[in-house]
Every structure is written in structure tokens, then in C-alpha cells.
Amino acid sequence: MYIILALVLVLMLFPFVLVFSGSFKSQGEFISDPGAWLPQSFNLDNYVALFAEKGFGGYLINSLIVAAIAVMANVVFGSMAGYALAKLSFKGRRLMFAAVMAAMTVPYVAVFVPQFLVIVQMRLANTLVGIALPLLVMPICAFIMRQFAYSVPDELLEAARIDGAGEVKTFFTVFLPLAGPAIATVSILSFLYSWNYFLWPLIVAQSQDVYTLPIGLAVASQAANTTAFGLLLAGAVVVLLPVLVLFLFLQRYFIQGVATAGLK
């Protein structure tokens, strides 16, 4: 079993090794020897060109802003929705949960045009807010928080209410401190989705000032009608690193959150 797992691990890591190695190659090396595993000489020319010539620093900041808005909004609003659907009794609760589940099954392209029309009418086209707006409450995040909320004992919430705490105070002082694993899961999912966002920013962003990393990477890798493979792979490494660091930092909580969400 360990041998099989090791082979699978090697197959999964092999493309990443080629991406990292290729990010140090020059365009001439890709043309002369495209199958080479290692560069002839390791240099940072591609990374320097990305930030010094292609404006990758601005794209990075834009992506961080959009991702931060998406993560914070989903943690707060997703937690509120999940808490209400699991712990509050009100008419239409099952119908609302059914709507959340239905929203998870609707293809993104089915709502793409209506969302764009709304953004245009709100005069948020070509803004970072307009890019982040459709990501404020992701159905999967509300679902995960709802599933986790069922694992929180009702007695803890009732004790807070008996002590005079309202629902808002109970939510922020009792529920959220216990929801660390679920919050980590929601943070990773919302960050990953917003970080890799391509089609929506491509349509909404009408100037390079509001391009995010995926769009900037696609633009920066094109030079004289040819693909600059070194720049493309260097940009891929830059895009990958924040996601990898976040996952490694929250890995334990992420696994706990996924496991807890599957209990109910």
C-alpha cells in the first residue's frame, strides 16, 4: 500500500517539479531542448521580468484584495447562514436550505450573464468590488458551516441565552470560537476559488489596473504572438505559492472541518 501511495505521490508531484524547474529556463532553452528536466543554469530572469516589466506586483495586490474580501465575507456571512439554518427555528428554514443546495448544483454559466448585468447596473464594472461581489456568499461555505453547527451542543447556546446574551452575542462569543475547523475549511475554499477566478475578472476588468493574477499571467506570457513559457511557468509558481502556504498553515483544521461537515 505504501509503495502504491508513493508512486501516486510521485505522479502527482512530477508536473509541479517541471513547472518549478521550467520557471528558471530561458525562452531559448524551451526552443532548443523542450524536453529537458533541468535548466542549463538557474537564474531569476523570468521572476524579475514578471514584476519589473509585466506589472505582476499590481496583479498580485488585486488578487489579494479580492481574495481577502471573499474570505472575510464567506467566514462571516457563511457562518451566519449556517448557524441560522442549523440552530434557529423559523418558518421556511427547510425551503431556504433546499435553495442553498440547489444553488450548489446550478452551473456558473447559467447565472453569468444576469450577474454581469447587475454589476453594470450597479456601476461596479471595472472595479475590484465588482469582481469580488459574486463571491461574498458561496453556497458551499454556508453548507459547511451548517453541517458544523449541528456538532455544537445546544446546551452551550442555551446557557448563553439564559445569561442574557442575544442571538448576535451568542453567535460571536459562543459559536464562532468553537468553529475553528469549519472556518479554516471555508477560508481555504473561498480563497482558492477567488484566487483562481479567471472568466469573471476577464469580463468585468476592462483595464489592466484591475487585472487579477490569472488574467495578468495570461497577458504577461504573450509576447510577439508567441508564448513566453518561462514567464508563464514563473507566474504559475507565484500563483501557486500563496495557496500552498495557506493550505499548509491550515491543513489540520481543514481536515477536521471536512470530517465534521460529513457527520450530519
Coordinates of N, CA and C in Angstrom, one line a residue, residues 19-174:
V19 N 7.1 22.4 -13.5 CA 6.7 23.8 -13.5 C 7.8 24.7 -12.8
F20 N 8.2 24.2 -11.6 CA 9.2 24.9 -10.9 C 10.6 25.0 -11.6
S21 N 11.0 23.8 -12.2 CA 12.2 23.8 -12.9 C 12.1 24.7 -14.2
G22 N 11.0 24.6 -14.9 CA 10.9 25.4 -16.1 C 10.8 26.9 -15.9
S23 N 10.5 27.3 -14.7 CA 10.4 28.8 -14.4 C 11.8 29.4 -14.4
F24 N 12.8 28.6 -14.4 CA 14.2 29.2 -14.4 C 14.8 29.1 -15.8
K25 N 14.1 28.5 -16.8 CA 14.6 28.4 -18.1 C 14.4 29.7 -18.9
S26 N 15.3 29.9 -19.9 CA 15.1 30.9 -20.8 C 14.2 30.4 -22.0
Q27 N 13.7 31.4 -22.8 CA 12.9 31.0 -24.0 C 13.7 30.2 -24.9
G28 N 15.0 30.5 -25.1 CA 15.9 29.7 -26.0 C 16.0 28.3 -25.6
E29 N 16.0 28.0 -24.3 CA 16.1 26.6 -23.8 C 14.9 25.8 -24.1
F30 N 13.7 26.5 -24.0 CA 12.5 25.8 -24.4 C 12.5 25.4 -25.9
I31 N 13.0 26.3 -26.7 CA 13.0 26.0 -28.1 C 14.0 25.0 -28.5
S32 N 15.3 25.1 -27.9 CA 16.3 24.2 -28.3 C 16.2 22.8 -27.7
D33 N 15.7 22.7 -26.5 CA 15.5 21.4 -25.8 C 14.3 21.4 -24.9
P34 N 13.1 21.3 -25.5 CA 11.8 21.4 -24.8 C 11.6 20.3 -23.8
G35 N 12.3 19.2 -23.9 CA 12.0 18.1 -23.0 C 13.0 18.0 -21.9
A36 N 13.9 18.9 -21.7 CA 14.9 18.9 -20.6 C 14.2 19.1 -19.3
W37 N 14.6 18.3 -18.3 CA 14.0 18.4 -17.0 C 14.6 19.6 -16.2
L38 N 15.8 19.8 -16.3 CA 16.5 20.9 -15.6 C 17.0 22.0 -16.5
P39 N 17.0 23.2 -16.0 CA 17.6 24.3 -16.8 C 19.1 24.2 -16.9
Q40 N 19.6 24.8 -17.9 CA 21.1 24.8 -18.1 C 21.8 25.6 -17.0
S41 N 21.1 26.7 -16.6 CA 21.6 27.5 -15.5 C 20.4 28.1 -14.8
F42 N 20.4 28.0 -13.4 CA 19.3 28.6 -12.7 C 19.5 30.1 -12.6
N43 N 18.5 30.8 -13.0 CA 18.5 32.3 -12.9 C 17.1 32.8 -12.6
L44 N 17.0 34.0 -12.1 CA 15.7 34.6 -11.7 C 15.2 35.6 -12.8
D45 N 15.7 35.5 -14.0 CA 15.3 36.5 -15.0 C 13.8 36.5 -15.2
N46 N 13.2 35.3 -15.3 CA 11.7 35.3 -15.5 C 10.9 36.0 -14.4
Y47 N 11.4 35.7 -13.1 CA 10.7 36.3 -12.0 C 10.9 37.9 -12.0
V48 N 12.1 38.3 -12.3 CA 12.4 39.7 -12.4 C 11.6 40.4 -13.4
A49 N 11.5 39.7 -14.6 CA 10.7 40.3 -15.7 C 9.2 40.4 -15.3
L50 N 8.7 39.4 -14.6 CA 7.3 39.4 -14.2 C 7.0 40.7 -13.4
F51 N 7.8 41.0 -12.4 CA 7.5 42.1 -11.5 C 8.0 43.4 -12.0
A52 N 9.1 43.4 -12.7 CA 9.7 44.7 -13.1 C 9.2 45.2 -14.5
E53 N 8.8 44.3 -15.4 CA 8.3 44.7 -16.7 C 6.9 44.4 -16.9
K54 N 6.3 43.3 -16.4 CA 4.9 42.9 -16.7 C 3.9 43.4 -15.7
G55 N 4.3 44.1 -14.6 CA 3.4 44.7 -13.7 C 2.7 43.6 -12.8
F56 N 3.4 42.5 -12.5 CA 2.8 41.4 -11.8 C 2.6 41.8 -10.3
G57 N 3.3 42.8 -9.8 CA 3.1 43.2 -8.5 C 1.7 43.8 -8.3
G58 N 1.2 44.6 -9.2 CA -0.1 45.1 -9.2 C -1.2 44.1 -9.3
Y59 N -1.0 43.1 -10.2 CA -1.9 42.0 -10.3 C -2.0 41.2 -9.0
L60 N -0.9 41.0 -8.3 CA -0.8 40.3 -7.1 C -1.6 41.0 -6.0
I61 N -1.4 42.3 -5.9 CA -2.2 43.1 -4.9 C -3.7 43.0 -5.2
N62 N -4.1 43.1 -6.5 CA -5.5 43.0 -6.8 C -6.1 41.6 -6.4
S63 N -5.3 40.6 -6.7 CA -5.8 39.2 -6.3 C -5.9 39.1 -4.8
L64 N -5.0 39.7 -4.1 CA -5.0 39.6 -2.6 C -6.2 40.3 -2.0
I65 N -6.5 41.5 -2.6 CA -7.7 42.3 -2.2 C -9.0 41.5 -2.4
V66 N -9.1 40.9 -3.6 CA -10.3 40.2 -4.0 C -10.4 38.9 -3.1
A67 N -9.3 38.2 -2.9 CA -9.4 37.0 -2.0 C -9.7 37.4 -0.6
A68 N -9.1 38.5 -0.1 CA -9.4 38.9 1.3 C -10.9 39.2 1.5
I69 N -11.5 40.0 0.5 CA -12.9 40.3 0.6 C -13.7 39.0 0.6
A70 N -13.4 38.1 -0.3 CA -14.1 36.8 -0.4 C -14.0 36.0 0.9
V71 N -12.8 35.9 1.4 CA -12.6 35.0 2.6 C -13.4 35.6 3.8
M72 N -13.2 36.9 4.0 CA -13.8 37.6 5.2 C -15.4 37.5 5.1
A73 N -15.9 37.8 3.9 CA -17.3 37.7 3.7 C -17.9 36.3 3.9
N74 N -17.2 35.3 3.3 CA -17.7 34.0 3.5 C -17.6 33.5 4.9
V75 N -16.6 33.9 5.6 CA -16.5 33.5 7.0 C -17.6 34.1 7.8
V76 N -17.9 35.3 7.6 CA -18.9 36.0 8.4 C -20.3 35.6 7.9
F77 N -20.6 35.8 6.7 CA -22.0 35.6 6.1 C -22.3 34.1 6.0
G78 N -21.3 33.3 5.6 CA -21.5 31.8 5.6 C -21.7 31.3 7.0
S79 N -21.0 31.8 8.0 CA -21.2 31.3 9.3 C -22.6 31.7 9.8
M80 N -23.0 32.9 9.5 CA -24.3 33.4 9.9 C -25.4 32.5 9.3
A81 N -25.3 32.3 8.0 CA -26.3 31.4 7.3 C -26.3 30.0 7.9
G82 N -25.1 29.4 8.0 CA -25.1 28.1 8.6 C -25.6 28.0 10.0
Y83 N -25.3 29.0 10.8 CA -25.8 29.0 12.2 C -27.3 29.1 12.2
A84 N -27.9 30.0 11.4 CA -29.3 30.2 11.4 C -30.0 28.9 10.9
L85 N -29.5 28.3 9.8 CA -30.1 27.1 9.3 C -30.1 25.9 10.2
A86 N -29.1 25.9 11.1 CA -28.9 24.7 11.9 C -29.5 24.9 13.3
K87 N -29.4 26.1 13.9 CA -29.7 26.4 15.3 C -30.9 27.2 15.5
L88 N -31.5 27.9 14.5 CA -32.6 28.8 14.7 C -33.8 28.1 14.1
S89 N -35.0 28.3 14.8 CA -36.2 27.7 14.3 C -37.1 28.8 13.7
F90 N -37.4 28.8 12.4 CA -38.2 29.8 11.8 C -38.9 29.1 10.6
K91 N -39.9 29.7 10.1 CA -40.7 29.2 9.0 C -39.9 29.3 7.7
G92 N -39.9 28.3 6.9 CA -39.2 28.3 5.7 C -37.8 27.9 5.8
R93 N -37.3 27.4 6.9 CA -35.9 27.0 7.1 C -35.5 25.9 6.1
R94 N -36.4 24.9 6.0 CA -36.0 23.8 5.1 C -36.0 24.2 3.7
L95 N -37.0 25.1 3.3 CA -37.0 25.7 2.0 C -35.7 26.5 1.7
M96 N -35.3 27.2 2.6 CA -34.1 28.0 2.4 C -32.8 27.1 2.3
F97 N -32.8 26.0 3.1 CA -31.7 25.1 2.9 C -31.7 24.4 1.6
A98 N -33.0 24.1 1.1 CA -33.1 23.5 -0.2 C -32.6 24.5 -1.3
A99 N -32.8 25.8 -1.1 CA -32.4 26.8 -2.0 C -30.8 26.8 -2.1
V100 N -30.2 26.7 -0.9 CA -28.8 26.6 -0.8 C -28.2 25.4 -1.6
M101 N -28.8 24.3 -1.4 CA -28.4 23.0 -2.0 C -28.6 23.2 -3.5
A102 N -29.7 23.8 -3.9 CA -30.0 24.0 -5.4 C -29.0 24.9 -6.0
A103 N -28.6 25.9 -5.3 CA -27.6 26.9 -5.8 C -26.2 26.2 -6.0
M104 N -25.9 25.1 -5.2 CA -24.7 24.4 -5.4 C -24.7 23.6 -6.7
T105 N -25.8 23.3 -7.2 CA -25.9 22.4 -8.4 C -26.1 23.3 -9.7
V106 N -26.3 24.6 -9.6 CA -26.5 25.4 -10.8 C -25.2 25.7 -11.4
P107 N -25.0 25.4 -12.7 CA -23.8 25.7 -13.4 C -23.5 27.2 -13.4
Y108 N -22.2 27.6 -13.2 CA -21.9 29.0 -13.1 C -22.3 29.8 -14.4
V109 N -22.2 29.2 -15.6 CA -22.5 29.9 -16.8 C -24.0 30.2 -16.9
A110 N -24.8 29.5 -16.1 CA -26.3 29.8 -16.1 C -26.6 31.2 -15.5
V111 N -25.8 31.6 -14.6 CA -26.0 32.9 -13.9 C -25.0 34.0 -14.3
F112 N -24.1 33.7 -15.2 CA -23.0 34.6 -15.6 C -23.6 35.9 -16.1
V113 N -24.5 35.8 -17.1 CA -25.0 37.0 -17.8 C -25.8 37.8 -16.8
P114 N -26.8 37.2 -16.1 CA -27.5 38.1 -15.1 C -26.6 38.8 -14.1
Q115 N -25.6 38.1 -13.6 CA -24.7 38.7 -12.7 C -23.9 39.9 -13.3
F116 N -23.5 39.7 -14.6 CA -22.8 40.8 -15.2 C -23.8 42.0 -15.4
L117 N -25.0 41.8 -15.8 CA -26.0 42.9 -15.9 C -26.2 43.6 -14.6
V118 N -26.3 42.9 -13.5 CA -26.4 43.5 -12.2 C -25.2 44.4 -11.9
I119 N -24.0 43.9 -12.1 CA -22.8 44.6 -11.9 C -22.7 45.9 -12.7
V120 N -23.1 45.8 -13.9 CA -23.1 47.0 -14.8 C -24.2 48.0 -14.3
Q121 N -25.4 47.6 -13.9 CA -26.4 48.5 -13.4 C -25.9 49.1 -12.1
M122 N -25.2 48.4 -11.3 CA -24.6 49.0 -10.0 C -23.4 49.8 -10.2
R123 N -23.0 50.0 -11.5 CA -21.8 50.7 -11.9 C -20.5 50.3 -11.1
L124 N -20.4 48.9 -11.1 CA -19.2 48.3 -10.4 C -18.4 47.6 -11.4
A125 N -18.7 47.7 -12.7 CA -17.8 47.2 -13.7 C -16.4 47.8 -13.7
N126 N -15.4 47.0 -14.0 CA -14.0 47.5 -13.9 C -13.6 48.0 -12.5
T127 N -14.1 47.3 -11.5 CA -13.7 47.6 -10.1 C -13.4 46.2 -9.4
L128 N -12.6 46.3 -8.4 CA -12.3 45.1 -7.6 C -13.5 44.6 -6.8
V129 N -14.3 45.6 -6.4 CA -15.6 45.2 -5.7 C -16.5 44.5 -6.6
G130 N -16.6 44.9 -7.9 CA -17.4 44.2 -8.9 C -16.9 42.8 -9.1
I131 N -15.6 42.6 -9.1 CA -15.0 41.2 -9.2 C -15.4 40.3 -8.0
A132 N -15.3 40.9 -6.8 CA -15.5 40.1 -5.6 C -16.9 39.9 -5.2
L133 N -17.8 40.8 -5.7 CA -19.2 40.7 -5.3 C -19.9 39.4 -5.4
P134 N -19.8 38.6 -6.6 CA -20.4 37.3 -6.7 C -19.9 36.3 -5.7
L135 N -18.7 36.6 -5.1 CA -18.1 35.6 -4.2 C -18.4 35.8 -2.7
L136 N -19.3 36.8 -2.4 CA -19.4 37.2 -1.0 C -20.1 36.1 -0.2
V137 N -21.0 35.3 -0.7 CA -21.6 34.2 0.0 C -21.6 33.0 -1.0
M138 N -20.7 32.1 -0.8 CA -20.7 30.9 -1.6 C -21.6 29.8 -1.0
P139 N -22.5 29.1 -1.7 CA -23.3 28.1 -1.1 C -22.6 27.0 -0.4
I140 N -21.5 26.6 -0.9 CA -20.7 25.5 -0.3 C -20.2 25.9 1.1
C141 N -19.9 27.2 1.3 CA -19.5 27.7 2.6 C -20.6 27.7 3.6
A142 N -21.8 28.1 3.2 CA -23.0 28.1 4.1 C -23.3 26.6 4.4
F143 N -23.2 25.7 3.5 CA -23.4 24.3 3.7 C -22.5 23.7 4.8
I144 N -21.2 24.0 4.6 CA -20.2 23.5 5.5 C -20.4 24.1 6.9
M145 N -20.7 25.4 7.1 CA -21.0 25.9 8.4 C -22.2 25.3 9.0
R146 N -23.2 25.1 8.2 CA -24.5 24.5 8.7 C -24.2 23.1 9.3
Q147 N -23.4 22.3 8.5 CA -23.1 20.9 9.0 C -22.3 21.0 10.3
F148 N -21.3 21.9 10.4 CA -20.6 22.0 11.6 C -21.4 22.5 12.8
A149 N -22.3 23.4 12.5 CA -23.2 23.9 13.6 C -23.9 22.8 14.3
Y150 N -24.3 21.7 13.6 CA -25.0 20.6 14.2 C -24.2 19.9 15.3
S151 N -22.8 20.0 15.2 CA -22.0 19.4 16.2 C -21.8 20.2 17.4
V152 N -22.2 21.4 17.4 CA -22.2 22.3 18.6 C -23.3 22.0 19.5
P153 N -23.1 21.6 20.8 CA -24.2 21.3 21.7 C -25.2 22.5 21.9
D154 N -26.5 22.2 21.8 CA -27.5 23.2 22.1 C -27.4 23.8 23.5
E155 N -26.9 23.0 24.4 CA -26.8 23.4 25.8 C -25.9 24.6 26.0
L156 N -24.8 24.7 25.2 CA -23.9 25.8 25.3 C -24.6 27.1 24.8
L157 N -25.4 27.0 23.8 CA -26.1 28.2 23.3 C -27.2 28.6 24.2
E158 N -27.9 27.6 24.8 CA -29.0 27.9 25.8 C -28.4 28.5 27.0
A159 N -27.2 28.1 27.5 CA -26.6 28.7 28.6 C -26.3 30.2 28.4
A160 N -25.8 30.5 27.2 CA -25.5 31.9 26.9 C -26.8 32.7 26.8
R161 N -27.9 32.1 26.3 CA -29.2 32.9 26.3 C -29.7 33.1 27.7
I162 N -29.6 32.1 28.5 CA -30.1 32.2 29.9 C -29.3 33.3 30.6
D163 N -28.0 33.5 30.3 CA -27.2 34.5 30.9 C -27.5 35.9 30.4
G164 N -28.5 36.0 29.4 CA -28.9 37.3 28.9 C -28.3 37.6 27.5
A165 N -27.5 36.8 26.9 CA -26.9 37.1 25.6 C -28.0 36.9 24.5
G166 N -28.0 37.9 23.6 CA -28.9 37.8 22.4 C -28.3 36.8 21.4
E167 N -29.0 36.7 20.3 CA -28.5 35.7 19.3 C -27.2 36.2 18.7
V168 N -27.1 37.5 18.5 CA -25.9 38.1 17.9 C -24.7 37.8 18.8
K169 N -24.8 38.1 20.1 CA -23.7 37.9 21.0 C -23.4 36.4 21.2
T170 N -24.5 35.6 21.2 CA -24.3 34.1 21.3 C -23.5 33.6 20.1
F171 N -23.8 34.2 18.9 CA -23.2 33.7 17.7 C -21.7 34.1 17.7
F172 N -21.4 35.3 18.1 CA -20.0 35.8 18.0 C -19.1 35.3 19.2
T173 N -19.7 35.1 20.4 CA -18.9 34.8 21.6 C -18.9 33.3 21.9
V174 N -19.9 32.6 21.4 CA -20.0 31.1 21.7 C -19.8 30.3 20.5

